[in-house]
């Protein structure tokens, strides 16, 4: 049982690391766009950020499934799973993630067409706000998962 808690915490910290690295990558891309530098590397860096976010989502999923066997579950575990895994929360979380990527990619395309600098700044601001919101929701869920594990 103690091994499972350690593994969960390791997965949670690894997921946080990849999420923060993806945020850093997106922030650096935004700065490069705003400062008109290295435009060739921007799509590659966006792919890296998407990969880091995907790895973080996988690690977060692994952390939630560590130590959950069919024989181990009781009514309390099922109740917690129902309360924490609401379908609406998942849809909203993915919608925020996809919208932030769409706004960021839209800003990159608008930047390539000259004369849209104000619109690019607005789209990057919206994308950054949405990605910060998505990561805050992820961080809150991770913190709640860790506190629930430590309480049990």
PDB file of C-alpha atoms in Angstrom:
ATOM      1  CA  UNK A   1       0.000   0.000   0.000  1.00  0.00           C
ATOM      2  CA  UNK A   2       2.812   2.396   0.847  1.00  0.00           C
ATOM      3  CA  UNK A   3       4.518   1.575  -2.457  1.00  0.00           C
ATOM      4  CA  UNK A   4       1.414   2.640  -4.357  1.00  0.00           C
ATOM      5  CA  UNK A   5       1.309   6.004  -2.597  1.00  0.00           C
ATOM      6  CA  UNK A   6       4.954   6.645  -3.447  1.00  0.00           C
ATOM      7  CA  UNK A   7       4.345   5.702  -7.070  1.00  0.00           C
ATOM      8  CA  UNK A   8       1.310   7.969  -7.238  1.00  0.00           C
ATOM      9  CA  UNK A   9       3.244  10.900  -5.851  1.00  0.00           C
ATOM     10  CA  UNK A  10       6.066  10.271  -8.331  1.00  0.00           C
ATOM     11  CA  UNK A  11       3.582  10.229 -11.201  1.00  0.00           C
ATOM     12  CA  UNK A  12       1.942  13.428  -9.943  1.00  0.00           C
ATOM     13  CA  UNK A  13       5.264  15.248  -9.695  1.00  0.00           C
ATOM     14  CA  UNK A  14       6.345  14.040 -13.136  1.00  0.00           C
ATOM     15  CA  UNK A  15       3.013  15.212 -14.575  1.00  0.00           C
ATOM     16  CA  UNK A  16       3.502  18.628 -12.942  1.00  0.00           C
ATOM     17  CA  UNK A  17       7.024  18.823 -14.364  1.00  0.00           C
ATOM     18  CA  UNK A  18       5.861  18.105 -17.909  1.00  0.00           C
ATOM     19  CA  UNK A  19       2.967  20.537 -17.558  1.00  0.00           C
ATOM     20  CA  UNK A  20       5.279  23.288 -16.380  1.00  0.00           C
ATOM     21  CA  UNK A  21       7.768  22.552 -19.156  1.00  0.00           C
ATOM     22  CA  UNK A  22       4.966  22.767 -21.724  1.00  0.00           C
ATOM     23  CA  UNK A  23       3.851  26.087 -20.246  1.00  0.00           C
ATOM     24  CA  UNK A  24       7.392  27.377 -20.389  1.00  0.00           C
ATOM     25  CA  UNK A  25       7.717  26.257 -24.001  1.00  0.00           C
ATOM     26  CA  UNK A  26       4.478  28.023 -24.938  1.00  0.00           C
ATOM     27  CA  UNK A  27       5.524  31.178 -23.102  1.00  0.00           C
ATOM     28  CA  UNK A  28       8.879  31.208 -24.875  1.00  0.00           C
ATOM     29  CA  UNK A  29       7.111  30.719 -28.199  1.00  0.00           C
ATOM     30  CA  UNK A  30       4.869  33.666 -27.444  1.00  0.00           C
ATOM     31  CA  UNK A  31       7.892  35.813 -26.644  1.00  0.00           C
ATOM     32  CA  UNK A  32       9.602  34.739 -29.853  1.00  0.00           C
ATOM     33  CA  UNK A  33       6.494  35.661 -31.825  1.00  0.00           C
ATOM     34  CA  UNK A  34       6.217  39.045 -30.144  1.00  0.00           C
ATOM     35  CA  UNK A  35       9.918  39.819 -30.564  1.00  0.00           C
ATOM     36  CA  UNK A  36      10.034  38.609 -34.192  1.00  0.00           C
ATOM     37  CA  UNK A  37      12.798  36.064 -33.612  1.00  0.00           C
ATOM     38  CA  UNK A  38      13.460  32.543 -34.916  1.00  0.00           C
ATOM     39  CA  UNK A  39      10.176  32.056 -36.710  1.00  0.00           C
ATOM     40  CA  UNK A  40      11.359  28.758 -38.163  1.00  0.00           C
ATOM     41  CA  UNK A  41      11.467  27.035 -34.755  1.00  0.00           C
ATOM     42  CA  UNK A  42       7.947  28.014 -33.655  1.00  0.00           C
ATOM     43  CA  UNK A  43       6.001  25.041 -35.140  1.00  0.00           C
ATOM     44  CA  UNK A  44       8.620  22.610 -33.808  1.00  0.00           C
ATOM     45  CA  UNK A  45       8.384  24.142 -30.338  1.00  0.00           C
ATOM     46  CA  UNK A  46       4.582  23.967 -30.412  1.00  0.00           C
ATOM     47  CA  UNK A  47       4.848  20.258 -31.243  1.00  0.00           C
ATOM     48  CA  UNK A  48       7.203  19.836 -28.270  1.00  0.00           C
ATOM     49  CA  UNK A  49       4.720  21.619 -26.007  1.00  0.00           C
ATOM     50  CA  UNK A  50       1.831  19.453 -27.208  1.00  0.00           C
ATOM     51  CA  UNK A  51       3.983  16.354 -26.661  1.00  0.00           C
ATOM     52  CA  UNK A  52       4.861  17.488 -23.120  1.00  0.00           C
ATOM     53  CA  UNK A  53       1.194  18.122 -22.334  1.00  0.00           C
ATOM     54  CA  UNK A  54       0.283  14.693 -23.720  1.00  0.00           C
ATOM     55  CA  UNK A  55       2.939  13.029 -21.568  1.00  0.00           C
ATOM     56  CA  UNK A  56       1.657  14.974 -18.554  1.00  0.00           C
ATOM     57  CA  UNK A  57      -1.896  13.800 -19.219  1.00  0.00           C
ATOM     58  CA  UNK A  58      -0.682  10.199 -19.517  1.00  0.00           C
ATOM     59  CA  UNK A  59       1.289  10.448 -16.270  1.00  0.00           C
ATOM     60  CA  UNK A  60      -1.687  11.981 -14.515  1.00  0.00           C
ATOM     61  CA  UNK A  61      -3.850   9.102 -15.740  1.00  0.00           C
ATOM     62  CA  UNK A  62      -1.246   6.604 -14.540  1.00  0.00           C
ATOM     63  CA  UNK A  63      -1.178   8.286 -11.134  1.00  0.00           C
ATOM     64  CA  UNK A  64      -4.926   7.956 -10.813  1.00  0.00           C
ATOM     65  CA  UNK A  65      -4.920   4.271 -11.761  1.00  0.00           C
ATOM     66  CA  UNK A  66      -2.007   3.072  -9.612  1.00  0.00           C
ATOM     67  CA  UNK A  67      -3.147   0.500  -7.100  1.00  0.00           C
ATOM     68  CA  UNK A  68      -6.765   0.343  -8.210  1.00  0.00           C
ATOM     69  CA  UNK A  69      -7.737  -3.252  -8.651  1.00  0.00           C
ATOM     70  CA  UNK A  70     -11.247  -4.517  -9.159  1.00  0.00           C
ATOM     71  CA  UNK A  71     -11.040  -6.522  -5.940  1.00  0.00           C
ATOM     72  CA  UNK A  72      -9.823  -3.505  -3.950  1.00  0.00           C
ATOM     73  CA  UNK A  73     -12.754  -1.227  -4.718  1.00  0.00           C
ATOM     74  CA  UNK A  74     -15.558  -0.630  -2.306  1.00  0.00           C
ATOM     75  CA  UNK A  75     -18.498   1.766  -2.304  1.00  0.00           C
ATOM     76  CA  UNK A  76     -16.438   4.644  -0.951  1.00  0.00           C
ATOM     77  CA  UNK A  77     -13.925   4.366  -3.807  1.00  0.00           C
ATOM     78  CA  UNK A  78     -16.744   4.287  -6.349  1.00  0.00           C
ATOM     79  CA  UNK A  79     -18.335   7.352  -4.747  1.00  0.00           C
ATOM     80  CA  UNK A  80     -15.028   9.250  -4.859  1.00  0.00           C
ATOM     81  CA  UNK A  81     -14.529   8.247  -8.493  1.00  0.00           C
ATOM     82  CA  UNK A  82     -18.000   9.476  -9.413  1.00  0.00           C
ATOM     83  CA  UNK A  83     -17.490  12.764  -7.569  1.00  0.00           C
ATOM     84  CA  UNK A  84     -14.031  13.518  -8.998  1.00  0.00           C
ATOM     85  CA  UNK A  85     -14.513  12.305 -12.582  1.00  0.00           C
ATOM     86  CA  UNK A  86     -17.500  14.305 -13.703  1.00  0.00           C
ATOM     87  CA  UNK A  87     -18.039  14.157 -17.420  1.00  0.00           C
ATOM     88  CA  UNK A  88     -18.741  17.897 -17.625  1.00  0.00           C
ATOM     89  CA  UNK A  89     -15.426  18.691 -15.972  1.00  0.00           C
ATOM     90  CA  UNK A  90     -13.601  16.559 -18.501  1.00  0.00           C
ATOM     91  CA  UNK A  91     -15.373  18.189 -21.427  1.00  0.00           C
ATOM     92  CA  UNK A  92     -14.668  21.680 -20.103  1.00  0.00           C
ATOM     93  CA  UNK A  93     -11.029  20.829 -19.450  1.00  0.00           C
ATOM     94  CA  UNK A  94     -10.482  19.509 -22.981  1.00  0.00           C
ATOM     95  CA  UNK A  95     -12.395  22.432 -24.461  1.00  0.00           C
ATOM     96  CA  UNK A  96     -10.137  24.921 -22.670  1.00  0.00           C
ATOM     97  CA  UNK A  97      -7.058  23.011 -23.842  1.00  0.00           C
ATOM     98  CA  UNK A  98      -8.196  22.845 -27.480  1.00  0.00           C
ATOM     99  CA  UNK A  99      -9.287  26.486 -27.560  1.00  0.00           C
ATOM    100  CA  UNK A 100      -5.937  27.650 -26.214  1.00  0.00           C
ATOM    101  CA  UNK A 101      -4.145  25.656 -28.923  1.00  0.00           C
ATOM    102  CA  UNK A 102      -6.489  27.001 -31.607  1.00  0.00           C
ATOM    103  CA  UNK A 103      -5.901  30.597 -30.500  1.00  0.00           C
ATOM    104  CA  UNK A 104      -2.140  30.045 -30.352  1.00  0.00           C
ATOM    105  CA  UNK A 105      -2.032  28.461 -33.811  1.00  0.00           C
ATOM    106  CA  UNK A 106      -4.320  31.201 -35.129  1.00  0.00           C
ATOM    107  CA  UNK A 107      -1.939  33.806 -33.746  1.00  0.00           C
ATOM    108  CA  UNK A 108       0.989  32.071 -35.445  1.00  0.00           C
ATOM    109  CA  UNK A 109      -0.824  32.125 -38.793  1.00  0.00           C
ATOM    110  CA  UNK A 110      -1.911  35.734 -38.309  1.00  0.00           C
ATOM    111  CA  UNK A 111       1.657  36.664 -37.524  1.00  0.00           C
ATOM    112  CA  UNK A 112       2.803  35.261 -40.853  1.00  0.00           C
ATOM    113  CA  UNK A 113       0.354  37.578 -42.646  1.00  0.00           C
ATOM    114  CA  UNK A 114       1.846  41.033 -42.111  1.00  0.00           C
ATOM    115  CA  UNK A 115      -0.198  43.806 -40.522  1.00  0.00           C
ATOM    116  CA  UNK A 116      -2.054  41.814 -37.868  1.00  0.00           C
ATOM    117  CA  UNK A 117       0.215  42.542 -34.898  1.00  0.00           C
ATOM    118  CA  UNK A 118      -2.578  43.842 -32.656  1.00  0.00           C
ATOM    119  CA  UNK A 119      -4.731  40.819 -33.403  1.00  0.00           C
ATOM    120  CA  UNK A 120      -1.743  38.506 -32.783  1.00  0.00           C
ATOM    121  CA  UNK A 121      -1.176  40.058 -29.359  1.00  0.00           C
ATOM    122  CA  UNK A 122      -4.849  39.658 -28.491  1.00  0.00           C
ATOM    123  CA  UNK A 123      -4.929  36.008 -29.622  1.00  0.00           C
ATOM    124  CA  UNK A 124      -1.737  35.174 -27.727  1.00  0.00           C
ATOM    125  CA  UNK A 125      -3.134  36.835 -24.602  1.00  0.00           C
ATOM    126  CA  UNK A 126      -6.337  34.796 -24.877  1.00  0.00           C
ATOM    127  CA  UNK A 127      -4.364  31.590 -25.511  1.00  0.00           C
ATOM    128  CA  UNK A 128      -2.053  32.270 -22.572  1.00  0.00           C
ATOM    129  CA  UNK A 129      -5.008  32.983 -20.285  1.00  0.00           C
ATOM    130  CA  UNK A 130      -6.757  29.778 -21.319  1.00  0.00           C
ATOM    131  CA  UNK A 131      -3.615  27.700 -20.909  1.00  0.00           C
ATOM    132  CA  UNK A 132      -3.009  29.175 -17.452  1.00  0.00           C
ATOM    133  CA  UNK A 133      -6.614  28.352 -16.549  1.00  0.00           C
ATOM    134  CA  UNK A 134      -6.215  24.796 -17.863  1.00  0.00           C
ATOM    135  CA  UNK A 135      -3.030  24.298 -15.881  1.00  0.00           C
ATOM    136  CA  UNK A 136      -4.583  25.749 -12.738  1.00  0.00           C
ATOM    137  CA  UNK A 137      -7.450  23.273 -13.058  1.00  0.00           C
ATOM    138  CA  UNK A 138      -4.949  20.467 -13.546  1.00  0.00           C
ATOM    139  CA  UNK A 139      -2.907  21.642 -10.570  1.00  0.00           C
ATOM    140  CA  UNK A 140      -6.004  21.833  -8.366  1.00  0.00           C
ATOM    141  CA  UNK A 141      -6.991  18.310  -9.383  1.00  0.00           C
ATOM    142  CA  UNK A 142      -3.467  17.049  -8.646  1.00  0.00           C
ATOM    143  CA  UNK A 143      -3.457  18.748  -5.236  1.00  0.00           C
ATOM    144  CA  UNK A 144      -6.877  17.302  -4.446  1.00  0.00           C
ATOM    145  CA  UNK A 145      -5.681  13.847  -5.509  1.00  0.00           C
ATOM    146  CA  UNK A 146      -2.578  14.089  -3.346  1.00  0.00           C
ATOM    147  CA  UNK A 147      -4.502  15.338  -0.295  1.00  0.00           C
ATOM    148  CA  UNK A 148      -7.103  12.578  -0.701  1.00  0.00           C
ATOM    149  CA  UNK A 149      -4.338   9.993  -0.926  1.00  0.00           C
ATOM    150  CA  UNK A 150      -2.541  11.337   2.118  1.00  0.00           C
ATOM    151  CA  UNK A 151      -5.787  11.348   4.100  1.00  0.00           C
ATOM    152  CA  UNK A 152      -6.476   7.678   3.423  1.00  0.00           C
TER     153      UNK A 152
END
